XYZ file of N, CA and C in Angstrom:
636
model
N -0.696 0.063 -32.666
C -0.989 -0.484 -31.334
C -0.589 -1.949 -31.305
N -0.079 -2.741 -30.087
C 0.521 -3.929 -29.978
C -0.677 -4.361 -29.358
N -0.779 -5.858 -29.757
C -1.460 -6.481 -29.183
C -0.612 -7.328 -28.019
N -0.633 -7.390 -26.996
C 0.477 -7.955 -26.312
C -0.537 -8.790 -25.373
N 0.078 -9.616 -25.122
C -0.081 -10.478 -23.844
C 0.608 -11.513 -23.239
N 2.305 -11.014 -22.511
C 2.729 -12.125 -22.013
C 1.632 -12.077 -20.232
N 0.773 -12.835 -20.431
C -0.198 -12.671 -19.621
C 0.033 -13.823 -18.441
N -0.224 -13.368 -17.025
C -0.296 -14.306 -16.390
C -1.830 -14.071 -15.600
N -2.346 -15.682 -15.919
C -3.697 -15.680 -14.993
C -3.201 -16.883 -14.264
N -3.825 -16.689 -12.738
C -3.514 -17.237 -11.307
C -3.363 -18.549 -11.574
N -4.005 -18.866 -12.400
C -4.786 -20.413 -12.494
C -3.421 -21.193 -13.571
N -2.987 -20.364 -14.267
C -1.927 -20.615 -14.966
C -1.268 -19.997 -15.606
N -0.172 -20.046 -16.370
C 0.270 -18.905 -17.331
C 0.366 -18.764 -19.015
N 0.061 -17.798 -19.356
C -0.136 -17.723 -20.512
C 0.650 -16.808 -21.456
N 1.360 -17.295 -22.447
C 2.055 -16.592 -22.847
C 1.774 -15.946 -24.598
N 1.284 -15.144 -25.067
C 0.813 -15.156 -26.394
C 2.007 -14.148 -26.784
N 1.877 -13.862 -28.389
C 2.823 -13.275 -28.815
C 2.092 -11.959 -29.232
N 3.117 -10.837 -29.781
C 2.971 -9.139 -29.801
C 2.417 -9.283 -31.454
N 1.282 -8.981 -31.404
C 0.682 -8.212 -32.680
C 0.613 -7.598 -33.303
N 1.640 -6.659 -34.133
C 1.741 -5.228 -34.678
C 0.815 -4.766 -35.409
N -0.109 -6.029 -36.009
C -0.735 -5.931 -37.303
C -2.237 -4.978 -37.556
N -2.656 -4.810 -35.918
C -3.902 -3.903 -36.021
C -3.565 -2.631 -36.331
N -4.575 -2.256 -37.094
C -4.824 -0.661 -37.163
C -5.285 -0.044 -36.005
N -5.060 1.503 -36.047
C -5.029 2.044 -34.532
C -7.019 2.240 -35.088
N -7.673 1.983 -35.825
C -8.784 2.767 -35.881
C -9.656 1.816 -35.228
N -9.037 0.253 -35.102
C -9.918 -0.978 -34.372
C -10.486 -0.755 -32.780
N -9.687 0.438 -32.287
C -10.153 0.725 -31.318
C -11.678 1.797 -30.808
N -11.409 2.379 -31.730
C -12.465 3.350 -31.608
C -13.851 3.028 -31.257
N -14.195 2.139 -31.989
C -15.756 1.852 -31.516
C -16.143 1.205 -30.187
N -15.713 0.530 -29.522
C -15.728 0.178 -28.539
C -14.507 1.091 -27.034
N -13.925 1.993 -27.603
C -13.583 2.683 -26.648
C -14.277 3.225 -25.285
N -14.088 3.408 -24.233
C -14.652 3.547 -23.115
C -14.258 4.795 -22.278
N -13.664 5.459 -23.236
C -13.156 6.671 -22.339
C -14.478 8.001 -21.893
N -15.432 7.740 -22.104
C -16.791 8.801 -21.952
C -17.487 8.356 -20.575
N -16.801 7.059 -20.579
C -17.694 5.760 -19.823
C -16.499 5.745 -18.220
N -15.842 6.403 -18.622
C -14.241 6.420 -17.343
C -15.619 7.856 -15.959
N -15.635 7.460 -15.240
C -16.124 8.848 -14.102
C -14.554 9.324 -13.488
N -13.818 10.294 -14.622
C -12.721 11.033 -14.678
C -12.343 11.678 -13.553
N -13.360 12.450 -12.598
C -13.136 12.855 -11.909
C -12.768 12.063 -10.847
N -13.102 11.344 -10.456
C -12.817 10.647 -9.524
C -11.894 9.089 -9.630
N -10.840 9.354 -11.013
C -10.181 8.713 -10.893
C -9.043 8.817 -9.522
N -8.164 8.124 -9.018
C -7.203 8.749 -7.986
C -6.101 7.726 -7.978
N -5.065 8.486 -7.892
C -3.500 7.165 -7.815
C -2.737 7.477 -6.729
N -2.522 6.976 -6.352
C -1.914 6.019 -4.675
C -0.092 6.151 -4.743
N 0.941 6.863 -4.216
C 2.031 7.106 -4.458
C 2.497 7.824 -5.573
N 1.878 8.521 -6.138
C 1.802 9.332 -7.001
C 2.566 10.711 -7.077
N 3.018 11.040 -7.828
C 4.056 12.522 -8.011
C 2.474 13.783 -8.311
N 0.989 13.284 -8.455
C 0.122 13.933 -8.369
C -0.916 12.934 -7.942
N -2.209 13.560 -7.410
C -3.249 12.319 -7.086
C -4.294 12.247 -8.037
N -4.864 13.518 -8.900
C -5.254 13.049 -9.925
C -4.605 12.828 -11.563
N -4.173 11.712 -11.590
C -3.625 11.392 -12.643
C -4.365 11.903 -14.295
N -3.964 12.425 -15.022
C -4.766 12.627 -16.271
C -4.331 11.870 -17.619
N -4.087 10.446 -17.347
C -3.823 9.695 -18.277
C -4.639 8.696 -18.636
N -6.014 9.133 -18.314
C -7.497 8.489 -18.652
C -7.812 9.339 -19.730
N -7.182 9.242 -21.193
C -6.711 10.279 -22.247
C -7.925 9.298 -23.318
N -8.350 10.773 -24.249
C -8.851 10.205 -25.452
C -7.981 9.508 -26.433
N -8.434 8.673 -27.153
C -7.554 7.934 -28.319
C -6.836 8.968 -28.994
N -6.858 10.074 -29.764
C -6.227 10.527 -30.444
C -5.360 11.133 -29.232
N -5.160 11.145 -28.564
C -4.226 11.268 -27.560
C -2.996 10.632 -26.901
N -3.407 9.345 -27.538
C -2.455 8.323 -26.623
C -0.889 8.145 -26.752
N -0.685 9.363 -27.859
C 1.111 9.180 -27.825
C 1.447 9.867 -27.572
N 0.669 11.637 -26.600
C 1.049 12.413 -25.997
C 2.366 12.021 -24.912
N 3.801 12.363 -25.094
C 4.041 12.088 -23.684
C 4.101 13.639 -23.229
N 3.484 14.593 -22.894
C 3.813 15.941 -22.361
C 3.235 15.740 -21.232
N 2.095 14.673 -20.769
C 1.180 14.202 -19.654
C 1.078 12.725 -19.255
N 1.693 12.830 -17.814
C 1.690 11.250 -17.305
C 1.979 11.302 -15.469
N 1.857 10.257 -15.300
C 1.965 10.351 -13.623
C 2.860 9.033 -13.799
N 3.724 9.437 -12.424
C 4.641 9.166 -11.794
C 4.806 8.322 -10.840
N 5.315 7.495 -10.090
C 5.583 7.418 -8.788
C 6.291 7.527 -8.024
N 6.184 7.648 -6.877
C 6.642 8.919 -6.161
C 7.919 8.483 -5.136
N 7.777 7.870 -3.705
C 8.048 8.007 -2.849
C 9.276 6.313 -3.569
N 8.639 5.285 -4.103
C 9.517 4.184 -4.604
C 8.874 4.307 -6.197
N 9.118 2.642 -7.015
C 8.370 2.352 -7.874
C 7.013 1.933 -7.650
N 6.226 2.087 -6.661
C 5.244 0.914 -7.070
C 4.217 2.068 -6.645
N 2.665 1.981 -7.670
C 1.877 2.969 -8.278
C 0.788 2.192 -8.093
N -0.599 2.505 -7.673
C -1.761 2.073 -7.711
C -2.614 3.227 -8.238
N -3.243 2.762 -9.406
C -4.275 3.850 -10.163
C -5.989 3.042 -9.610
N -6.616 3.738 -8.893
C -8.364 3.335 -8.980
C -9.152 4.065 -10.459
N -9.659 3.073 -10.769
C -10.449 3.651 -12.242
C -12.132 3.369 -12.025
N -13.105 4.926 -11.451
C -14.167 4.111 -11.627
C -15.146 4.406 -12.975
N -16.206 3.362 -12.992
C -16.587 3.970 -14.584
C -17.951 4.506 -14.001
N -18.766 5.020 -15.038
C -20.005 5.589 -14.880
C -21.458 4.379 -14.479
N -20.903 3.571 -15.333
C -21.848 1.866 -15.349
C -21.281 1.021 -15.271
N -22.222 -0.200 -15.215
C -21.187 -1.492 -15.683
C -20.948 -1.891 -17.116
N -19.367 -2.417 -16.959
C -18.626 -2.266 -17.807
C -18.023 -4.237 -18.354
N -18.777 -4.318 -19.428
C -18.155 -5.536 -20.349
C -17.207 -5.184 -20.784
N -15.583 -5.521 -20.073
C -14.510 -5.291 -20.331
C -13.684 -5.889 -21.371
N -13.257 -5.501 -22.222
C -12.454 -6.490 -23.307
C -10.884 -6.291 -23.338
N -10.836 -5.377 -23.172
C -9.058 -5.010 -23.101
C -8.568 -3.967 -22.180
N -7.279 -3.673 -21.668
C -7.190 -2.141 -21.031
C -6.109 -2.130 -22.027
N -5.896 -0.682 -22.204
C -4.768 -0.357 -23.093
C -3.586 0.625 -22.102
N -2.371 0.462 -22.402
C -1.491 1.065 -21.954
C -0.478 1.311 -22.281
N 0.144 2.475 -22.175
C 1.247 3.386 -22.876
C 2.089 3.784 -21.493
N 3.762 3.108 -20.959
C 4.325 3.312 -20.042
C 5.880 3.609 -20.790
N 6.377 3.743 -19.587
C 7.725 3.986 -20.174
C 8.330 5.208 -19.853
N 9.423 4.899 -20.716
C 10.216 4.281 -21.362
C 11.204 3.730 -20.951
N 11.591 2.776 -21.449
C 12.556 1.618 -20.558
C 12.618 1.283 -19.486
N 13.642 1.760 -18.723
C 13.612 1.424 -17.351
C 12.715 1.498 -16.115
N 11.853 2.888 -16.755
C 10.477 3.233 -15.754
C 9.450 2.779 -16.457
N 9.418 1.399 -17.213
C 8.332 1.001 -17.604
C 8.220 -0.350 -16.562
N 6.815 -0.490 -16.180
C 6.369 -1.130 -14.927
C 6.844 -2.931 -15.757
N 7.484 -3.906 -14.569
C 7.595 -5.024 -14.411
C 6.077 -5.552 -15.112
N 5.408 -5.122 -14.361
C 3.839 -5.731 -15.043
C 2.354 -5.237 -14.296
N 1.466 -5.595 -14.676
C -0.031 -4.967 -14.228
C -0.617 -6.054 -13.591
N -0.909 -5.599 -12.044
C -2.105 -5.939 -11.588
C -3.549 -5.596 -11.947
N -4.517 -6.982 -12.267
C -6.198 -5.725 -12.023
C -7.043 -6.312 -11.477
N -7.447 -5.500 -10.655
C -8.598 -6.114 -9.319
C -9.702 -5.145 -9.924
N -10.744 -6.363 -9.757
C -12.380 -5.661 -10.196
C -13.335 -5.622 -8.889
N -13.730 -4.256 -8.513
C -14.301 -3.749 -7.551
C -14.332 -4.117 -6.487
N -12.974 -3.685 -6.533
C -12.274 -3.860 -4.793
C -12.412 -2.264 -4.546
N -13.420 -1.502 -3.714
C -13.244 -0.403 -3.812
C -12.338 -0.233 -2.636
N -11.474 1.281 -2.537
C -10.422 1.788 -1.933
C -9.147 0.843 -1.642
N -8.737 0.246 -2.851
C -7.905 -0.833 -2.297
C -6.906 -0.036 -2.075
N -5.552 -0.600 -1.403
C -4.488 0.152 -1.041
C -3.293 -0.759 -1.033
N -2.014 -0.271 -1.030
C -0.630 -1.357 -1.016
C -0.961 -2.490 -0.128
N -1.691 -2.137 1.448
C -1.572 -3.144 2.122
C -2.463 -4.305 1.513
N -3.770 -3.918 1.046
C -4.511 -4.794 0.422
C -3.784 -6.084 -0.834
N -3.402 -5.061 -1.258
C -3.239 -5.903 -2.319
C -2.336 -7.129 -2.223
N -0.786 -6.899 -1.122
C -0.498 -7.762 -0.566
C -1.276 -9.130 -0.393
N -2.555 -8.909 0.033
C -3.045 -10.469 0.319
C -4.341 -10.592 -0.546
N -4.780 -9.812 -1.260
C -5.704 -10.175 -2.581
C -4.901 -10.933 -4.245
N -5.630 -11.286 -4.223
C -4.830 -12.429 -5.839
C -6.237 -11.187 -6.805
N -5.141 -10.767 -7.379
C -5.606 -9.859 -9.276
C -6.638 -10.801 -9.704
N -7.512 -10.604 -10.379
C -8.282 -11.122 -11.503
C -7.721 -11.444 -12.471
N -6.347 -10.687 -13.509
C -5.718 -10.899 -13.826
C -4.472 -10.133 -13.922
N -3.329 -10.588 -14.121
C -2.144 -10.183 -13.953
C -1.600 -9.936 -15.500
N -0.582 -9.099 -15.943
C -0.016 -8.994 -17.157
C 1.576 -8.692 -16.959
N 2.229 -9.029 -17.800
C 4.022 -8.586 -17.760
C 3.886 -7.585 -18.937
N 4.880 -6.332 -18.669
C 4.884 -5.220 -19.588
C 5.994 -5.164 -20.390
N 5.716 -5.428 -21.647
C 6.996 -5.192 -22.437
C 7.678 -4.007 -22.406
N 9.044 -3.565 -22.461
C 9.354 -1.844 -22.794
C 8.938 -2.018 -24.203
N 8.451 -0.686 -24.176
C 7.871 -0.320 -25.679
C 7.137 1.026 -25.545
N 7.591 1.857 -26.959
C 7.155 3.271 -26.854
C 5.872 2.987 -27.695
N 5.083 2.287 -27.598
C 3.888 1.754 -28.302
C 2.890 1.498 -27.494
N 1.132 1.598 -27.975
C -0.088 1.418 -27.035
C 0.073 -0.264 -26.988
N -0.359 -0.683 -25.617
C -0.018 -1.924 -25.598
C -1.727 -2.330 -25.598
N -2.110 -3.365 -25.729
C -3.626 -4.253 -26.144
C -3.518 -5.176 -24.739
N -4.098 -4.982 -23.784
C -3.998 -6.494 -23.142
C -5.306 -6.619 -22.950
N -5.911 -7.915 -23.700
C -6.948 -8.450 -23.807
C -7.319 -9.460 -22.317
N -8.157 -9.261 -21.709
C -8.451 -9.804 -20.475
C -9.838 -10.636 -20.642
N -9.838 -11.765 -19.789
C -10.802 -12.819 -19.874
C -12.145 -12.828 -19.457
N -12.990 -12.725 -20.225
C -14.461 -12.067 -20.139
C -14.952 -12.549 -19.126
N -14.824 -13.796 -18.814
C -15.389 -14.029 -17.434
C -15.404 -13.698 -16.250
N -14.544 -12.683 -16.171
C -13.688 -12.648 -14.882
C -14.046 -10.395 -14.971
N -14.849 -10.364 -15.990
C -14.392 -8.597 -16.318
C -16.185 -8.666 -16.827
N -16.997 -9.178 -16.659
C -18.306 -9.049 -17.465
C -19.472 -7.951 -16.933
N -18.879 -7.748 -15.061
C -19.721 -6.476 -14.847
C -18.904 -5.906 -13.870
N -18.317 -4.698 -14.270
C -16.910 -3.929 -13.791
C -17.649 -2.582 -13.635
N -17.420 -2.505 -12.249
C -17.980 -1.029 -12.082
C -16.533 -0.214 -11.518
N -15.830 -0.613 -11.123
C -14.647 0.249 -11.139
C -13.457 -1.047 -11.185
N -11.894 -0.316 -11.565
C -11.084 -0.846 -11.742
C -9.832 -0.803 -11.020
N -9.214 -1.190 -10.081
C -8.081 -1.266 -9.569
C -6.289 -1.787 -10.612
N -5.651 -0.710 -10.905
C -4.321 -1.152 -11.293
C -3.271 -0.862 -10.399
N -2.269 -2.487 -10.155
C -1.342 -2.100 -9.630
C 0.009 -2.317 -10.484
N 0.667 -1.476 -9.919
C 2.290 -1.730 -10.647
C 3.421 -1.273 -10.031
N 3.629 -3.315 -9.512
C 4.398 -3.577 -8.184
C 6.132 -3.093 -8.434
N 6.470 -2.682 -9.414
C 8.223 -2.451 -9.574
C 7.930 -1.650 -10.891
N 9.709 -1.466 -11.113
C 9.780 -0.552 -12.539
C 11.144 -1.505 -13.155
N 11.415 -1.507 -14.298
C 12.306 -2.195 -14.663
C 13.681 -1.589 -14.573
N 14.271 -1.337 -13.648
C 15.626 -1.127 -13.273
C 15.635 0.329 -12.967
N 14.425 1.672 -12.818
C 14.525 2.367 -12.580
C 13.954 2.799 -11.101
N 14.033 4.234 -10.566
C 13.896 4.523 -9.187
C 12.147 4.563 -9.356
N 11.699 4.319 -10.288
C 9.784 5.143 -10.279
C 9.746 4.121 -11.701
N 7.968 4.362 -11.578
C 7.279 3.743 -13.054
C 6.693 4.925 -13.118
N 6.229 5.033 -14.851
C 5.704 6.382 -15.557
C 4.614 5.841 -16.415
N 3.413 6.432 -16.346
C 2.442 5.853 -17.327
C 2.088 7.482 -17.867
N 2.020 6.829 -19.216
C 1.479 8.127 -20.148
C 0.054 7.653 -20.318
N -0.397 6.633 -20.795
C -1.563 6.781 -21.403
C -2.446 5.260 -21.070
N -3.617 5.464 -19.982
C -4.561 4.393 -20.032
C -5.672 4.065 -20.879
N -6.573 3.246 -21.058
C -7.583 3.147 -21.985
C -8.077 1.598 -22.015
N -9.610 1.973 -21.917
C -10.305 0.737 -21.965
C -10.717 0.427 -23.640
N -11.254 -0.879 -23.499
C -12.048 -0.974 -24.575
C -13.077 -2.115 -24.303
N -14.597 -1.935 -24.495
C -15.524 -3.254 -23.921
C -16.985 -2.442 -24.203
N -18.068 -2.977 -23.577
C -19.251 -2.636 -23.404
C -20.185 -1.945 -22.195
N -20.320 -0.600 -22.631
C -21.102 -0.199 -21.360
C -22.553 -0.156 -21.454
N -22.826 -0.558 -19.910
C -24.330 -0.086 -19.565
C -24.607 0.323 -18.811
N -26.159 1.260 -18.380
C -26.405 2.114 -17.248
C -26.891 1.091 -16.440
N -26.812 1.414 -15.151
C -27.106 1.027 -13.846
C -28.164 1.710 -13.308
N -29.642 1.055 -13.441
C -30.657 1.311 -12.941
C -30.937 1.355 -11.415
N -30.878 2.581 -10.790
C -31.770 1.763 -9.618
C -32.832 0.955 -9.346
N -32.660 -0.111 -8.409
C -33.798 -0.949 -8.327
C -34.570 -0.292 -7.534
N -36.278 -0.180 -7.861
C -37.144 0.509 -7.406
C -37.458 -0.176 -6.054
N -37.792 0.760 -4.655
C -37.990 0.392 -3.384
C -39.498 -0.617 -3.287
N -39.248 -1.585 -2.941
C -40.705 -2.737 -2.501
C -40.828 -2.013 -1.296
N -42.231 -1.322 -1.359
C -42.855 -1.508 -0.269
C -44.218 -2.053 0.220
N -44.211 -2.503 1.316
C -45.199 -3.621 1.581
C -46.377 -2.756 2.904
N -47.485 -3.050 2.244
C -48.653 -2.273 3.419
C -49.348 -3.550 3.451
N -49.580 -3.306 5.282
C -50.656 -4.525 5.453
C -52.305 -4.109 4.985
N -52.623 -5.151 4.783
C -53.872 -5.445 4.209
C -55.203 -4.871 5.630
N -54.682 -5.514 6.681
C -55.724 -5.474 7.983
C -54.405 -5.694 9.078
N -54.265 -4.584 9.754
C -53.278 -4.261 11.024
C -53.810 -5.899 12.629
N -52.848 -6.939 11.992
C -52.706 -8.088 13.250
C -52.469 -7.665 14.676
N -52.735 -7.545 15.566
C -52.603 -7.304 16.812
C -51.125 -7.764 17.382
N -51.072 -9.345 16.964
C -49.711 -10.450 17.027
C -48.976 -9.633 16.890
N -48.679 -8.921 15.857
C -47.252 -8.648 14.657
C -47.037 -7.106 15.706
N -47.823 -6.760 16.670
C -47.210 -5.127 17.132
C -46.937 -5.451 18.693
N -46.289 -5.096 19.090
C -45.977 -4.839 20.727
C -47.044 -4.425 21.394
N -47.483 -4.995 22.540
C -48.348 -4.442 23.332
C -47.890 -3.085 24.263
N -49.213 -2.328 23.970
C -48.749 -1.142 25.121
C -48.604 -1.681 26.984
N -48.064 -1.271 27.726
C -48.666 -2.036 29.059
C -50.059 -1.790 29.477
N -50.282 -2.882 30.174
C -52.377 -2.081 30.850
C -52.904 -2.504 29.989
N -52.531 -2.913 28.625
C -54.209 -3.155 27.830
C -53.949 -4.411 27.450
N -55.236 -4.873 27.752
C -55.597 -6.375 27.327
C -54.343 -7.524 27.802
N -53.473 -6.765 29.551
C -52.708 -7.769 30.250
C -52.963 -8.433 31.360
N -54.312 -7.626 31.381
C -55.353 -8.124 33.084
C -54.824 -6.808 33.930
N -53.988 -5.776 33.471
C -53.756 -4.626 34.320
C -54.996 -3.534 33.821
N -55.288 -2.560 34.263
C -56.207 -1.358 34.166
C -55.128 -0.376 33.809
N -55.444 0.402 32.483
C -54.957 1.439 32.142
C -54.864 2.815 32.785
N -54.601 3.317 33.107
C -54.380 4.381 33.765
C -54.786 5.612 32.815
N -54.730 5.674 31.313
C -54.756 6.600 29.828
C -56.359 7.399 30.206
N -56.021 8.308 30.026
C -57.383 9.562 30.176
C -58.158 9.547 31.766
N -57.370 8.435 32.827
C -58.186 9.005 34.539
C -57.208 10.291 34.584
């Protein structure tokens, strides 16, 4: 797995270099794929709408399964998770060559975003995609990813081809459940007269009319 990050965040750009040196097993413990709500992943210009490249680790060099895009290059995947999610990296497997995406948008819980949206929303953070038949590491900035309940990816071009192709997504970070907060409810102590609407006729100097 590469550790990659020619990374761009809004604020500035950042350019780090490709890591070959991890073992693929560094991922495992903090993997998040149980923590993905699968079903209701969905991708936006798509050659299918549910994409199945929210793949277990020992999976990730499958290419027999991947989604497409469809109508041009440019692909929007929604990812939601089960809880909130202390995000540390997304991982990704695209390609090859030419239908490997220019680079990754990721917007954090923008729910139903869409092409037009994204147009005028600025990413949380942005990444450039190397070609490479390898899992890529892009490590993203905790501040900005610390309670992620779903995930927006976009991927605005393909590198010289008619479509982008992703084989294989994958998180890696910290999950937790999402409690509901229990309902406050409030009973009065002794019912104020003030605090309720008057009926008409009583107590306005009119005579009630109720039971003549």
């Amino acid at each position: 797995m590469s550790s990659c990050a020619d990374e761009h965040d809004h604020s500035g750009h950042d350019h780090d270099g490709h890591d070959h040196s991890h073992d693929i097993s560094d991922a495992q413990p903090n993997n998040l794929y149980d923590r993905v709500d699968r079903q209701n992943v969905v991708a936006l210009n798509a050659d299918t709408p549910e994409p199945k490249v929210i793949k277990p680790w020992h999976e990730r060099m499958d290419e027999t399964v991947s989604v497409e895009s469809d109508a041009d290059d440019q692909l929007i995947i929604r990812i939601p998770f089960t809880g909130s999610v202390k995000l540390r990296s997304v991982l990704l497997k695209a390609g090859p060559g030419e239908e490997t995406p220019t680079k990754m948008d990721i917007y954090v819980n923008e729910d139903g975003l869409d092409f037009d949206d994204v147009a005028d929303k600025q990413p949380a953070q942005s990444f450039d995609i190397p070609q490479s038949r390898e899992v890529g590491d892009y490590a993203v900035k905790p501040s900005k990813f610390s309670d992620v309940r779903n995930l927006t990816l976009f991927f605005p071009a393909a590198q010289g081809a008619d479509n982008v192709r992703i084989y294989y997504i994958g998180f890696l970070g910290e999950w937790r459940e999402i409690k509901d907060r229990p309902a406050v409810i409030l009973y009065e102590a002794q019912a104020n007269p003030a605090d309720h609407p008057k009926i008409r006729g009583i107590n306005d100097g009119q005579q009630s009319n109720l039971g003549m």
